[in-house]
């Protein structure tokens, strides 16, 4: 045979092998009679991925209306059951929560979770329970959250002053951007003891992580494409992980240096407490307990940044959008706040505690405080004379469901006496 014939034969055999490989992987085993929920007919290799579109949550809702509240889909090679009824959701989240506690592995997150040393992407087990216990008892306890109330108050006052300046000059305000900046400052101060550090682009690093983790990665659903990194997400994740690690190493070194001084800080931030937990874990020398080391500290810090910033600012943004969309709700809320807080005061955490349940977590406190200030201290106008019914409520899919366009409003002060000097 000529070299050309050999090459053509090799290509044909390779193509046949590839199609057979795909067929046997995607074909359900003949001896396995699983009683799967109903679902739409999928395609080879990609399964039902093509049905999800740009807004998967809406596409899944439409499919559930047709195929039922418990529906089976195949996302590439990944089998999935979609739950759309409260009864089944309760069974998963409460009755059998430990069975479903672990998250699926993803290429991008493996690069930035320090070998699954945090909470969010760590499989359920003894290490996860130990880390969760440390966070619940030492970082997010009621006493610790209360001890940082002064810091949240300081950031809120600065936030209100910037909004008041915009109101005085009748300037439009990007609420999405301002709220994001506020939540970031609160979070960074609780974690690191400072709101901003000129040495690091904390906001830029965080935005890059959110973009990578929230992006659809074909390699997570079609494994044989994973090594190709067709979208460049793994490459981006590795690059940003180096920047993250360099930043966290410097911050941890500085905290350890201060803790070794004779005059130790009394106002410990979250990094201080995590390092203290690490030292306790090392000195305990309990062979049965999972290792809590420096990588654990860095991974937990990243998880706390994710949990505190992205979810809080998204909820605040949508809460304000819904309140503006329904003026009667705005009026009722302002009346109630005036009754509880008074015309000439800003909303304090003490006002919230009269209505909240014991153990309300830090994220909810931040959300309640910020939304309450926005409603109590200002009236709001939409740009270009738009009415509430014309407010854009389109969403964009990602790590969280953010608005597709920033919420931009014009503030009008309600009661100038309430603003601190």
mmCIF file of N, CA and C in Angstrom, residues 31 54 74 230 247 275 323 414:
data_model
loop_
_atom_site.group_PDB
_atom_site.id
_atom_site.type_symbol
_atom_site.label_atom_id
_atom_site.label_comp_id
_atom_site.label_asym_id
_atom_site.label_seq_id
_atom_site.Cartn_x
_atom_site.Cartn_y
_atom_site.Cartn_z
ATOM 1 N N UNK A 31 -28.183 -4.210 30.581
ATOM 2 C CA UNK A 31 -28.548 -4.996 31.757
ATOM 3 C C UNK A 31 -28.936 -4.124 32.940
ATOM 4 N N UNK A 54 -29.435 30.404 26.797
ATOM 5 C CA UNK A 54 -28.709 31.407 27.576
ATOM 6 C C UNK A 54 -29.242 31.563 28.992
ATOM 7 N N UNK A 74 -29.846 14.530 30.501
ATOM 8 C CA UNK A 74 -28.449 14.129 30.376
ATOM 9 C C UNK A 74 -27.673 15.323 29.834
ATOM 10 N N UNK A 230 -10.975 23.955 25.399
ATOM 11 C CA UNK A 230 -11.390 24.688 24.204
ATOM 12 C C UNK A 230 -11.751 26.139 24.489
ATOM 13 N N UNK A 247 -1.299 36.869 46.720
ATOM 14 C CA UNK A 247 -1.952 37.867 47.571
ATOM 15 C C UNK A 247 -2.215 37.316 48.965
ATOM 16 N N UNK A 275 -6.130 31.576 61.551
ATOM 17 C CA UNK A 275 -4.762 31.195 61.912
ATOM 18 C C UNK A 275 -4.709 30.642 63.328
ATOM 19 N N UNK A 323 -38.800 46.302 44.743
ATOM 20 C CA UNK A 323 -39.452 47.366 45.522
ATOM 21 C C UNK A 323 -39.795 48.548 44.619
ATOM 22 N N UNK A 414 -34.575 61.818 51.950
ATOM 23 C CA UNK A 414 -35.753 61.849 52.826
ATOM 24 C C UNK A 414 -35.283 62.192 54.241
#
